[in-house]
Amino acid sequence: MGEKMLSKIHSCCLCGMNGITVEIETFITTGLPAFNIVGLPDTAVNESRERVRSAVKNCGLEFPPRRITVNMAPADVRKEGTYYDLPIALGILLSSGQICWKLDGYDVAFIGELSLGGDVKPIDGILPMAISLKELGFEKLVLPEENAPEASMVDGIQVYGIRTLKQAVEYISGQRQLTPHIREGTTAQTVEKREDFSDVKGQETAKRALEIAAAGMHNIIMIGPPGSGKTMLARRLPTILPPLSREQAMEVTKIYSIAGELKGRPAVFQPPFRAPHHNISAASLVGGGKIPRPGEISLAHHGVLFLDEMPEFPRKSLESLRQPMEDEMITVSRVNATYSYPSKFLLVGSANPCPCGYLGDAKRECRCSPHEIRRYFGRISGPLLDRIDLQVEIRRVDFEDFDRNRTGDSSAEIGKRVIKARKIQYNRFRGKGISYNSQLTPRDMDIYCAITGEQRDFLNRAYERLHLSARGYYKVLKVARTIADLAEREAMQISDIAEALQYRNFYLRDDM
């Protein structure tokens, strides 16, 4: 080991949603014992020196008492996390001459955290790294055994799961043959849906509004007294959303992998449902932090973000939703890099009609002043309301609604109608860069939401009588287009426009 030796081994780091190849160069020379890591490492990477030292010794190998320099290239990209323990240890063993590279070619990458005893521990963010490595030409990936099912979701790259550093050493030295992990057949239909719309008694108007919201991806807010079923309805919305396509499932799984939210699942196939508490910070809601991570809006990608008691959320947090809702993407800028995460979600909000919650209730008297009511809803800004298409008033459930013989449509029945409406939109907007009616621009609406003279006169009278704004006008037309799609009608009718007008709530009128 007195001879100077240089080794190179490949790994990967995360930059937002994408992986970047990291070449780990290890150089050992004579001199005073030292162990230096360069290439913009963070604290977790620097701490790997002690983990690597202990893991190597506890596997029965020698940690060289020499001057060790580890360079992580590219040196201008910050390296974060514990992904590099395994490749650093292997690089030191190769440079010290304790093992020799016996693999065919160098198209293999190593990722994994080491314990002090030499075990290889699972890490977060494996899926996006596996996808990026495959796109960069790597054919093999060696990683912790617990991460193998997740990485095997990627076609075109062989995934090898290991449990210890010693297994990786034997694999490189040609003393052990590893078997590629075989992906198990997991589908979206394997998840049992325990919640169902048939559980909800009454509230037919609200259920209809949620069906429209699901069909056209229209953001919705429900306003009603405490105990009227707002949360119960919102939690059942994902049961009528179509299962994620494979492409969508990969996008969502990448986000959950980075955030460490997979919890043993190889992938996410069902539309996610996120319901953060109203004391959440803006960074936790939209993403960011000292070490940027996806926020709740990205974890709700292709699914539902439910804000219960929406006026109770900090105004800063609510205002931070505006740009991601418009762009369907959140960008977090830091000194060393810029990170982008997708955020195409269906926003569902709930609120009481007033601070006490009983305005308009036939059973209990409201004691709130008009000023208190205006200030309560004033916490939700006009620009944010501008992005909410459906505003639904929910009344107290009557005793007769609890009759067990009166049940509405099940989630399966509603879901079939939603899927049909989604297919109509897909065929209509194919190749146009639009997926749902809610994404229509004023220019698009002249084409896809054209109205007749009679319909225009009807809408004009409603515009004047209800004091609609320009944005309210376009919202009504977009919702009416979705209502027509649910009825499988090519052209909108006056009845579609009339129903859409019902979802302009008094408390959140455009002129307030």
Short mmCIF file of C-alpha atoms in Angstrom, two decimals:
data_model
loop_
_atom_site.label_atom_id
_atom_site.label_comp_id
_atom_site.label_asym_id
_atom_site.label_seq_id
_atom_site.Cartn_x
_atom_site.Cartn_y
_atom_site.Cartn_z
CA MET A 1 0.00 0.00 0.00
CA GLY A 2 2.98 2.32 -0.16
CA GLU A 3 2.41 3.02 -3.83
CA LYS A 4 0.26 5.96 -4.87
CA MET A 5 -3.00 4.76 -6.31
CA LEU A 6 -6.02 6.46 -7.85
CA SER A 7 -9.48 4.92 -8.24
CA LYS A 8 -12.73 6.13 -9.75
CA ILE A 9 -16.22 4.91 -8.96
CA HIS A 10 -19.60 6.28 -9.97
CA SER A 11 -22.53 7.33 -7.85
CA CYS A 12 -25.40 9.82 -8.17
CA CYS A 13 -26.76 12.92 -6.44
CA LEU A 14 -30.16 14.66 -6.58
CA CYS A 15 -30.77 18.14 -7.95
CA GLY A 16 -34.48 18.78 -7.59
CA MET A 17 -36.31 16.00 -9.46
CA ASN A 18 -33.28 14.88 -11.45
CA GLY A 19 -30.16 12.89 -10.72
CA ILE A 20 -26.62 13.90 -11.65
CA THR A 21 -23.74 11.46 -12.02
CA VAL A 22 -21.06 11.90 -9.37
CA GLU A 23 -17.60 10.55 -10.07
CA ILE A 24 -15.86 9.71 -6.79
CA GLU A 25 -12.09 9.83 -7.18
CA THR A 26 -9.99 8.46 -4.34
CA PHE A 27 -6.25 9.12 -4.07
CA ILE A 28 -4.07 7.58 -1.36
CA THR A 29 -0.49 8.68 -0.77
CA THR A 30 2.13 8.56 1.94
CA GLY A 31 2.22 11.23 4.62
CA LEU A 32 0.53 12.00 7.88
CA PRO A 33 -2.77 10.11 8.20
CA ALA A 34 -5.67 12.28 7.02
CA PHE A 35 -9.06 11.78 5.40
CA ASN A 36 -10.31 14.72 3.33
CA ILE A 37 -13.43 14.98 1.18
CA VAL A 38 -13.65 17.79 -1.38
CA GLY A 39 -16.22 18.75 -4.02
CA LEU A 40 -18.78 20.85 -2.08
CA PRO A 41 -19.82 18.21 0.49
CA ASP A 42 -22.41 19.11 3.12
CA THR A 43 -22.28 18.11 6.78
CA ALA A 44 -23.81 14.67 6.19
CA VAL A 45 -21.20 13.89 3.52
CA ASN A 46 -18.33 15.04 5.73
CA GLU A 47 -19.62 12.86 8.55
CA SER A 48 -19.36 9.84 6.25
CA ARG A 49 -15.64 9.73 7.08
CA GLU A 50 -16.35 8.18 10.47
CA ARG A 51 -19.06 5.85 9.15
CA VAL A 52 -16.76 4.62 6.37
CA ARG A 53 -13.80 4.16 8.71
CA SER A 54 -15.82 2.07 11.17
CA ALA A 55 -17.67 0.07 8.48
CA VAL A 56 -14.43 -0.92 6.73
CA LYS A 57 -12.83 -2.15 9.96
CA ASN A 58 -15.96 -4.03 11.10
CA CYS A 59 -16.07 -5.92 7.80
CA GLY A 60 -12.64 -7.41 8.52
CA LEU A 61 -10.77 -5.09 6.15
CA GLU A 62 -7.99 -2.59 6.83
CA PHE A 63 -8.56 1.14 6.79
CA PRO A 64 -5.28 2.53 5.37
CA PRO A 65 -3.38 4.79 7.82
CA ARG A 66 -2.36 7.10 4.96
CA ARG A 67 -3.31 10.43 3.49
CA ILE A 68 -6.67 9.90 1.76
CA THR A 69 -8.25 12.46 -0.53
CA VAL A 70 -11.74 11.91 -1.96
CA ASN A 71 -12.90 14.23 -4.74
CA MET A 72 -16.57 14.29 -5.73
CA ALA A 73 -16.96 15.60 -9.28
CA PRO A 74 -18.49 17.77 -10.60
CA ALA A 75 -17.02 19.97 -7.89
CA ASP A 76 -19.44 22.89 -8.51
CA VAL A 77 -22.56 20.87 -7.52
CA ARG A 78 -23.31 20.66 -3.81
CA LYS A 79 -23.38 17.07 -2.50
CA GLU A 80 -25.98 16.42 0.17
CA GLY A 81 -27.14 13.35 2.06
CA THR A 82 -25.70 9.96 2.90
CA TYR A 83 -25.83 8.42 -0.61
CA TYR A 84 -22.05 8.30 -0.97
CA ASP A 85 -20.91 6.17 2.00
CA LEU A 86 -20.81 2.95 -0.02
CA PRO A 87 -18.94 4.29 -3.09
CA ILE A 88 -16.45 6.19 -0.88
CA ALA A 89 -15.66 3.01 1.06
CA LEU A 90 -15.24 1.02 -2.14
CA GLY A 91 -13.02 3.73 -3.62
CA ILE A 92 -10.72 3.61 -0.59
CA LEU A 93 -10.47 -0.18 -0.77
CA LEU A 94 -9.69 -0.04 -4.50
CA SER A 95 -7.05 2.67 -4.08
CA SER A 96 -5.39 0.85 -1.20
CA GLY A 97 -5.09 -2.29 -3.32
CA GLN A 98 -7.15 -4.47 -1.00
CA ILE A 99 -9.59 -5.30 -3.79
CA CYS A 100 -9.38 -5.33 -7.58
CA TRP A 101 -12.04 -4.36 -10.11
CA LYS A 102 -13.19 -7.62 -11.75
CA LEU A 103 -16.45 -6.38 -13.27
CA ASP A 104 -16.96 -6.17 -17.03
CA GLY A 105 -16.93 -2.48 -17.87
CA TYR A 106 -17.57 0.56 -15.72
CA ASP A 107 -21.28 1.11 -16.47
CA VAL A 108 -22.22 0.43 -12.84
CA ALA A 109 -23.12 2.94 -10.10
CA PHE A 110 -23.11 2.48 -6.32
CA ILE A 111 -25.44 4.22 -3.87
CA GLY A 112 -25.98 3.57 -0.17
CA GLU A 113 -25.50 4.66 3.42
CA LEU A 114 -23.30 2.61 5.73
CA SER A 115 -23.84 1.78 9.37
CA LEU A 116 -20.87 1.57 11.74
CA GLY A 117 -21.12 -2.20 11.55
CA GLY A 118 -20.90 -2.30 7.75
CA ASP A 119 -24.58 -2.77 6.93
CA VAL A 120 -25.98 -0.90 3.92
CA LYS A 121 -28.99 1.18 4.94
CA PRO A 122 -31.82 2.42 2.69
CA ILE A 123 -31.97 6.02 1.50
CA ASP A 124 -34.52 8.41 0.00
CA GLY A 125 -34.72 9.52 -3.63
CA ILE A 126 -33.69 6.26 -5.29
CA LEU A 127 -36.27 6.32 -8.11
CA PRO A 128 -35.26 9.66 -9.71
CA MET A 129 -31.60 8.68 -9.39
CA ALA A 130 -32.24 5.31 -11.08
CA ILE A 131 -34.11 7.04 -13.91
CA SER A 132 -31.30 9.55 -14.44
CA LEU A 133 -28.58 6.89 -14.34
CA LYS A 134 -30.43 4.84 -16.94
CA GLU A 135 -30.76 7.92 -19.18
CA LEU A 136 -27.03 8.61 -18.76
CA GLY A 137 -26.12 5.15 -20.06
CA PHE A 138 -25.56 3.13 -16.89
CA GLU A 139 -26.70 -0.47 -17.11
CA LYS A 140 -26.24 -1.60 -13.50
CA LEU A 141 -27.06 -0.09 -10.13
CA VAL A 142 -25.92 -1.51 -6.77
CA LEU A 143 -27.93 -0.17 -3.83
CA PRO A 144 -29.47 -1.13 -0.46
CA GLU A 145 -31.69 -4.20 -0.64
CA GLU A 146 -34.69 -2.31 0.77
CA ASN A 147 -34.51 0.18 -2.14
CA ALA A 148 -34.37 -2.51 -4.85
CA PRO A 149 -38.18 -2.80 -5.41
CA GLU A 150 -38.42 0.95 -5.94
CA ALA A 151 -35.47 1.17 -8.35
CA SER A 152 -36.71 -1.86 -10.30
CA MET A 153 -39.66 0.25 -11.50
CA VAL A 154 -37.23 1.67 -14.07
CA ASP A 155 -36.88 -0.35 -17.25
CA GLY A 156 -33.48 -0.67 -18.91
CA ILE A 157 -31.23 -0.84 -15.85
CA GLN A 158 -30.30 -3.90 -13.78
CA VAL A 159 -30.80 -3.39 -10.06
CA TYR A 160 -28.75 -5.32 -7.49
CA GLY A 161 -29.70 -5.15 -3.83
CA ILE A 162 -27.07 -5.74 -1.15
CA ARG A 163 -27.20 -5.87 2.65
CA THR A 164 -23.57 -5.27 3.65
CA LEU A 165 -20.39 -3.58 2.49
CA LYS A 166 -18.73 -6.99 2.39
CA GLN A 167 -21.21 -8.18 -0.28
CA ALA A 168 -20.34 -5.16 -2.45
CA VAL A 169 -16.62 -5.89 -2.00
CA GLU A 170 -17.09 -9.53 -3.03
CA TYR A 171 -19.17 -8.45 -6.03
CA ILE A 172 -16.50 -6.07 -7.32
CA SER A 173 -13.76 -8.65 -6.69
CA GLY A 174 -15.62 -11.32 -8.65
CA GLN A 175 -16.10 -13.52 -5.58
CA ARG A 176 -19.91 -13.14 -5.52
CA GLN A 177 -22.56 -13.17 -8.23
CA LEU A 178 -25.54 -10.90 -7.57
CA THR A 179 -28.98 -11.60 -9.02
CA PRO A 180 -30.85 -8.64 -10.54
CA HIS A 181 -34.00 -7.72 -8.65
CA ILE A 182 -37.17 -8.71 -10.53
CA ARG A 183 -39.98 -6.20 -10.42
CA GLU A 184 -43.15 -7.49 -8.86
CA GLY A 185 -46.45 -7.01 -10.67
CA THR A 186 -48.10 -4.15 -8.77
CA THR A 187 -51.13 -2.36 -10.15
CA ALA A 188 -53.39 0.46 -9.13
CA GLN A 189 -56.30 -1.90 -8.52
CA THR A 190 -54.58 -3.64 -5.60
CA VAL A 191 -55.51 -0.82 -3.19
CA GLU A 192 -58.76 -1.29 -1.30
CA LYS A 193 -60.95 1.83 -1.07
CA ARG A 194 -62.60 1.89 2.34
CA GLU A 195 -64.26 5.29 1.96
CA ASP A 196 -67.17 5.74 -0.43
CA PHE A 197 -69.54 8.51 -1.46
CA SER A 198 -72.47 6.23 -0.66
CA ASP A 199 -71.53 6.72 3.03
CA VAL A 200 -72.53 10.40 2.81
CA LYS A 201 -76.17 11.04 3.67
CA GLY A 202 -77.77 13.99 1.88
CA GLN A 203 -75.59 16.79 0.48
CA GLU A 204 -76.51 15.93 -3.10
CA THR A 205 -75.50 19.40 -4.33
CA ALA A 206 -72.05 19.08 -2.78
CA LYS A 207 -71.55 15.60 -4.21
CA ARG A 208 -72.53 16.87 -7.65
CA ALA A 209 -70.08 19.77 -7.34
CA LEU A 210 -67.26 17.41 -6.36
CA GLU A 211 -68.06 15.21 -9.36
CA ILE A 212 -67.74 18.27 -11.61
CA ALA A 213 -64.50 19.26 -9.86
CA ALA A 214 -63.04 15.79 -10.41
CA ALA A 215 -64.12 15.66 -14.06
CA GLY A 216 -62.60 19.01 -15.06
CA MET A 217 -59.93 19.42 -12.32
CA HIS A 218 -61.75 22.51 -11.06
CA ASN A 219 -60.58 23.91 -7.73
CA ILE A 220 -63.43 24.01 -5.22
CA ILE A 221 -64.27 25.51 -1.84
CA MET A 222 -67.11 24.24 0.36
CA ILE A 223 -68.75 26.61 2.83
CA GLY A 224 -71.01 25.31 5.57
CA PRO A 225 -71.57 25.07 9.32
CA PRO A 226 -69.55 22.74 11.56
CA GLY A 227 -70.60 19.11 11.27
CA SER A 228 -72.21 19.46 7.84
CA GLY A 229 -69.80 16.94 6.27
CA LYS A 230 -67.24 19.11 4.47
CA THR A 231 -64.25 17.03 5.57
CA MET A 232 -66.09 13.76 4.99
CA LEU A 233 -66.88 14.81 1.42
CA ALA A 234 -63.36 16.01 0.69
CA ARG A 235 -61.76 12.78 1.90
CA ARG A 236 -63.89 10.81 -0.54
CA LEU A 237 -62.93 12.87 -3.56
CA PRO A 238 -59.87 10.71 -4.43
CA THR A 239 -62.17 7.65 -4.68
CA ILE A 240 -63.79 9.08 -7.83
CA LEU A 241 -60.56 10.19 -9.50
CA PRO A 242 -59.18 7.91 -12.26
CA PRO A 243 -56.15 5.78 -11.29
CA LEU A 244 -52.83 7.30 -12.26
CA SER A 245 -51.37 6.35 -15.60
CA ARG A 246 -47.91 4.77 -15.54
CA GLU A 247 -46.32 8.08 -16.51
CA GLN A 248 -48.23 9.94 -13.78
CA ALA A 249 -47.44 7.23 -11.24
CA MET A 250 -43.72 7.55 -11.98
CA GLU A 251 -43.90 11.34 -11.52
CA VAL A 252 -45.71 11.06 -8.19
CA THR A 253 -43.47 8.22 -6.99
CA LYS A 254 -40.36 10.29 -7.75
CA ILE A 255 -41.69 13.07 -5.52
CA TYR A 256 -42.60 10.68 -2.71
CA SER A 257 -39.21 8.97 -3.01
CA ILE A 258 -37.35 12.27 -2.63
CA ALA A 259 -39.53 13.25 0.34
CA GLY A 260 -39.13 9.84 2.03
CA GLU A 261 -42.90 9.27 1.94
CA LEU A 262 -43.07 5.91 0.17
CA LYS A 263 -43.10 3.99 3.48
CA GLY A 264 -42.34 0.59 1.99
CA ARG A 265 -44.40 0.98 -1.19
CA PRO A 266 -42.56 0.46 -4.49
CA ALA A 267 -44.74 3.06 -6.20
CA VAL A 268 -47.80 5.32 -5.84
CA PHE A 269 -50.65 4.31 -8.16
CA GLN A 270 -53.62 6.09 -6.58
CA PRO A 271 -54.16 9.87 -6.74
CA PRO A 272 -52.64 11.26 -3.53
CA PHE A 273 -54.64 13.10 -0.88
CA ARG A 274 -52.84 15.63 1.30
CA ALA A 275 -54.49 17.49 4.18
CA PRO A 276 -51.93 19.69 5.99
CA HIS A 277 -52.79 21.39 9.30
CA HIS A 278 -53.59 25.10 9.17
CA ASN A 279 -50.44 26.03 11.11
CA ILE A 280 -48.20 24.80 8.26
CA SER A 281 -45.44 27.15 7.12
CA ALA A 282 -45.19 28.46 3.58
CA ALA A 283 -41.98 26.46 2.97
CA SER A 284 -43.64 23.21 4.10
CA LEU A 285 -46.68 23.92 1.95
CA VAL A 286 -45.00 24.81 -1.34
CA GLY A 287 -41.54 23.32 -0.82
CA GLY A 288 -38.12 24.67 0.04
CA GLY A 289 -36.19 24.86 3.28
CA LYS A 290 -32.45 25.02 3.91
CA ILE A 291 -32.14 21.71 2.07
CA PRO A 292 -34.94 22.04 -0.53
CA ARG A 293 -37.55 19.32 -0.39
CA PRO A 294 -40.96 18.92 -2.09
CA GLY A 295 -43.83 20.56 -0.21
CA GLU A 296 -47.44 19.49 0.24
CA ILE A 297 -48.46 20.90 -3.15
CA SER A 298 -45.95 18.61 -4.88
CA LEU A 299 -46.92 15.63 -2.73
CA ALA A 300 -50.49 16.29 -3.97
CA HIS A 301 -49.35 16.19 -7.63
CA HIS A 302 -52.08 14.59 -9.79
CA GLY A 303 -54.22 14.37 -6.66
CA VAL A 304 -56.01 16.44 -4.04
CA LEU A 305 -54.72 19.15 -1.69
CA PHE A 306 -57.33 19.68 1.04
CA LEU A 307 -57.14 22.84 3.13
CA ASP A 308 -59.60 22.37 5.97
CA GLU A 309 -60.76 25.63 7.59
CA MET A 310 -59.02 27.56 4.83
CA PRO A 311 -59.37 31.05 6.40
CA GLU A 312 -57.38 29.79 9.41
CA PHE A 313 -54.24 29.23 7.31
CA PRO A 314 -51.59 31.99 7.50
CA ARG A 315 -52.11 34.50 4.72
CA LYS A 316 -48.48 34.08 3.63
CA SER A 317 -48.99 30.33 3.17
CA LEU A 318 -52.17 30.83 1.14
CA GLU A 319 -50.59 33.51 -1.03
CA SER A 320 -47.68 31.18 -1.79
CA LEU A 321 -50.15 28.90 -3.62
CA ARG A 322 -50.93 31.39 -6.37
CA GLN A 323 -47.89 30.96 -8.60
CA PRO A 324 -47.75 27.12 -8.36
CA MET A 325 -51.48 26.91 -9.17
CA GLU A 326 -50.92 29.05 -12.24
CA ASP A 327 -47.72 27.43 -13.51
CA GLU A 328 -48.32 23.88 -12.16
CA MET A 329 -44.68 24.00 -11.07
CA ILE A 330 -42.82 25.38 -8.05
CA THR A 331 -39.27 26.67 -8.40
CA VAL A 332 -37.03 27.06 -5.34
CA SER A 333 -33.87 29.11 -5.84
CA ARG A 334 -30.79 28.70 -3.68
CA VAL A 335 -27.24 30.04 -3.95
CA ASN A 336 -25.83 26.82 -5.37
CA ALA A 337 -28.75 25.60 -7.48
CA THR A 338 -32.37 26.03 -8.54
CA TYR A 339 -34.80 23.20 -7.81
CA SER A 340 -38.13 22.63 -9.58
CA TYR A 341 -40.98 20.36 -8.47
CA PRO A 342 -44.29 19.72 -10.27
CA SER A 343 -47.52 20.85 -8.60
CA LYS A 344 -50.55 19.95 -10.74
CA PHE A 345 -53.11 19.42 -7.99
CA LEU A 346 -56.83 19.82 -7.34
CA LEU A 347 -57.34 22.33 -4.53
CA VAL A 348 -60.24 21.62 -2.18
CA GLY A 349 -60.91 24.15 0.56
CA SER A 350 -63.48 24.28 3.32
CA ALA A 351 -64.66 27.16 5.47
CA ASN A 352 -67.38 28.12 7.90
CA PRO A 353 -69.86 30.76 6.68
CA CYS A 354 -68.67 33.08 9.46
CA PRO A 355 -66.27 33.01 12.45
CA CYS A 356 -68.82 31.32 14.72
CA GLY A 357 -69.93 29.00 11.90
CA TYR A 358 -73.71 29.45 12.08
CA LEU A 359 -74.59 32.23 9.63
CA GLY A 360 -77.81 31.23 7.85
CA ASP A 361 -78.33 28.21 10.13
CA ALA A 362 -82.00 27.56 10.90
CA LYS A 363 -81.21 25.91 14.23
CA ARG A 364 -78.62 28.23 15.79
CA GLU A 365 -78.26 31.99 15.80
CA CYS A 366 -75.19 33.71 14.36
CA ARG A 367 -73.71 36.48 16.52
CA CYS A 368 -71.06 37.69 14.05
CA SER A 369 -71.17 41.24 12.74
CA PRO A 370 -70.94 41.96 8.97
CA HIS A 371 -67.48 43.43 9.59
CA GLU A 372 -66.30 40.22 11.27
CA ILE A 373 -67.65 38.12 8.41
CA ARG A 374 -65.91 40.27 5.78
CA ARG A 375 -62.65 40.17 7.73
CA TYR A 376 -62.95 36.38 8.13
CA PHE A 377 -63.23 35.77 4.37
CA GLY A 378 -60.78 38.57 3.68
CA ARG A 379 -58.03 36.21 4.82
CA ILE A 380 -58.47 34.51 1.45
CA SER A 381 -57.25 37.04 -1.10
CA GLY A 382 -59.03 37.88 -4.33
CA PRO A 383 -56.20 36.59 -6.56
CA LEU A 384 -56.38 33.21 -4.80
CA LEU A 385 -60.18 33.08 -5.09
CA ASP A 386 -59.66 33.85 -8.77
CA ARG A 387 -58.24 30.34 -9.11
CA ILE A 388 -61.21 28.61 -7.44
CA ASP A 389 -63.90 27.69 -9.97
CA LEU A 390 -66.55 26.16 -7.71
CA GLN A 391 -67.89 27.79 -4.55
CA VAL A 392 -70.46 25.55 -2.91
CA GLU A 393 -72.71 26.33 0.04
CA ILE A 394 -73.45 23.32 2.25
CA ARG A 395 -76.44 23.25 4.58
CA ARG A 396 -76.96 21.33 7.79
CA VAL A 397 -77.98 17.70 7.19
CA ASP A 398 -81.67 17.08 7.96
CA PHE A 399 -82.80 14.18 10.11
CA GLU A 400 -84.63 12.60 7.16
CA ASP A 401 -81.31 12.27 5.32
CA PHE A 402 -80.19 9.63 7.80
CA ASP A 403 -82.81 7.17 6.50
CA ARG A 404 -80.75 4.06 5.73
CA ASN A 405 -82.83 3.29 2.64
CA ARG A 406 -81.78 6.53 0.98
CA THR A 407 -78.30 6.13 -0.47
CA GLY A 408 -76.75 8.09 -3.30
CA ASP A 409 -74.44 6.91 -6.05
CA SER A 410 -71.37 4.99 -4.99
CA SER A 411 -67.84 6.18 -5.71
CA ALA A 412 -67.56 3.53 -8.43
CA GLU A 413 -70.64 4.85 -10.24
CA ILE A 414 -69.51 8.46 -9.99
CA GLY A 415 -65.98 7.48 -10.99
CA LYS A 416 -67.23 5.93 -14.24
CA ARG A 417 -68.85 9.23 -15.22
CA VAL A 418 -65.67 11.12 -14.33
CA ILE A 419 -63.55 8.80 -16.47
CA LYS A 420 -65.87 9.27 -19.46
CA ALA A 421 -65.69 13.05 -19.09
CA ARG A 422 -61.89 12.91 -18.82
CA LYS A 423 -61.68 10.83 -22.01
CA ILE A 424 -63.81 13.40 -23.85
CA GLN A 425 -61.43 16.16 -22.75
CA TYR A 426 -58.39 14.08 -23.67
CA ASN A 427 -59.68 13.53 -27.22
CA ARG A 428 -60.73 17.16 -27.57
CA PHE A 429 -57.43 18.66 -26.43
CA ARG A 430 -55.05 16.04 -27.82
CA GLY A 431 -51.88 17.74 -29.02
CA LYS A 432 -52.98 21.15 -27.69
CA GLY A 433 -51.00 21.12 -24.43
CA ILE A 434 -54.24 21.06 -22.40
CA SER A 435 -55.47 18.18 -20.26
CA TYR A 436 -58.56 19.53 -18.46
CA ASN A 437 -61.25 22.15 -18.95
CA SER A 438 -59.92 24.09 -15.98
CA GLN A 439 -56.76 24.86 -17.99
CA LEU A 440 -58.60 26.67 -20.77
CA THR A 441 -57.46 30.22 -21.53
CA PRO A 442 -59.81 32.96 -22.81
CA ARG A 443 -58.52 32.34 -26.33
CA ASP A 444 -59.19 28.59 -26.03
CA MET A 445 -62.70 29.22 -24.73
CA ASP A 446 -63.71 31.01 -27.90
CA ILE A 447 -63.09 27.66 -29.63
CA TYR A 448 -64.18 25.05 -27.08
CA CYS A 449 -66.83 26.98 -25.13
CA ALA A 450 -68.65 28.75 -27.95
CA ILE A 451 -72.19 29.83 -27.03
CA THR A 452 -75.27 30.67 -29.10
CA GLY A 453 -77.12 33.98 -29.13
CA GLU A 454 -79.80 32.68 -26.74
CA GLN A 455 -77.15 31.39 -24.34
CA ARG A 456 -75.31 34.71 -24.57
CA ASP A 457 -78.45 36.64 -23.65
CA PHE A 458 -79.07 34.34 -20.68
CA LEU A 459 -75.49 34.69 -19.47
CA ASN A 460 -75.62 38.47 -19.97
CA ARG A 461 -78.64 38.77 -17.68
CA ALA A 462 -76.92 36.62 -15.06
CA TYR A 463 -73.75 38.68 -15.42
CA GLU A 464 -75.62 41.89 -14.57
CA ARG A 465 -77.91 40.47 -11.90
CA LEU A 466 -75.23 38.51 -10.00
CA HIS A 467 -72.54 41.20 -10.44
CA LEU A 468 -70.10 38.74 -11.98
CA SER A 469 -66.60 39.90 -12.89
CA ALA A 470 -64.75 38.97 -16.07
CA ARG A 471 -63.02 36.16 -14.26
CA GLY A 472 -66.39 34.94 -12.94
CA TYR A 473 -67.72 34.89 -16.50
CA TYR A 474 -64.94 32.60 -17.70
CA LYS A 475 -65.26 30.37 -14.65
CA VAL A 476 -68.94 29.80 -15.37
CA LEU A 477 -68.20 28.82 -18.96
CA LYS A 478 -65.42 26.40 -18.01
CA VAL A 479 -67.61 24.70 -15.43
CA ALA A 480 -70.51 24.57 -17.91
CA ARG A 481 -68.19 22.87 -20.42
CA THR A 482 -67.40 20.17 -17.85
CA ILE A 483 -71.09 19.72 -17.00
CA ALA A 484 -71.79 19.16 -20.70
CA ASP A 485 -68.94 16.64 -20.88
CA LEU A 486 -70.42 14.69 -17.95
CA ALA A 487 -73.67 14.53 -19.90
CA GLU A 488 -71.67 13.52 -23.02
CA ARG A 489 -72.96 16.52 -24.98
CA GLU A 490 -70.83 18.14 -27.66
CA ALA A 491 -72.52 21.55 -27.35
CA MET A 492 -73.30 23.33 -24.09
CA GLN A 493 -76.92 24.06 -23.22
CA ILE A 494 -78.56 26.80 -21.19
CA SER A 495 -79.17 24.25 -18.43
CA ASP A 496 -75.39 23.63 -18.20
CA ILE A 497 -74.74 27.36 -17.81
CA ALA A 498 -77.55 27.68 -15.26
CA GLU A 499 -76.10 24.86 -13.15
CA ALA A 500 -72.64 26.40 -13.33
CA LEU A 501 -74.06 29.70 -12.06
CA GLN A 502 -75.31 27.92 -8.95
CA TYR A 503 -71.71 27.41 -7.89
CA ARG A 504 -71.03 31.12 -7.39
CA ASN A 505 -71.42 31.44 -3.63
CA PHE A 506 -72.88 34.55 -1.96
CA TYR A 507 -70.09 34.72 0.62
CA LEU A 508 -67.36 34.74 -2.02
CA ARG A 509 -68.98 36.81 -4.74
CA ASP A 510 -66.60 38.28 -7.26
CA ASP A 511 -67.45 41.84 -6.28
CA MET A 512 -66.70 41.33 -2.55
#
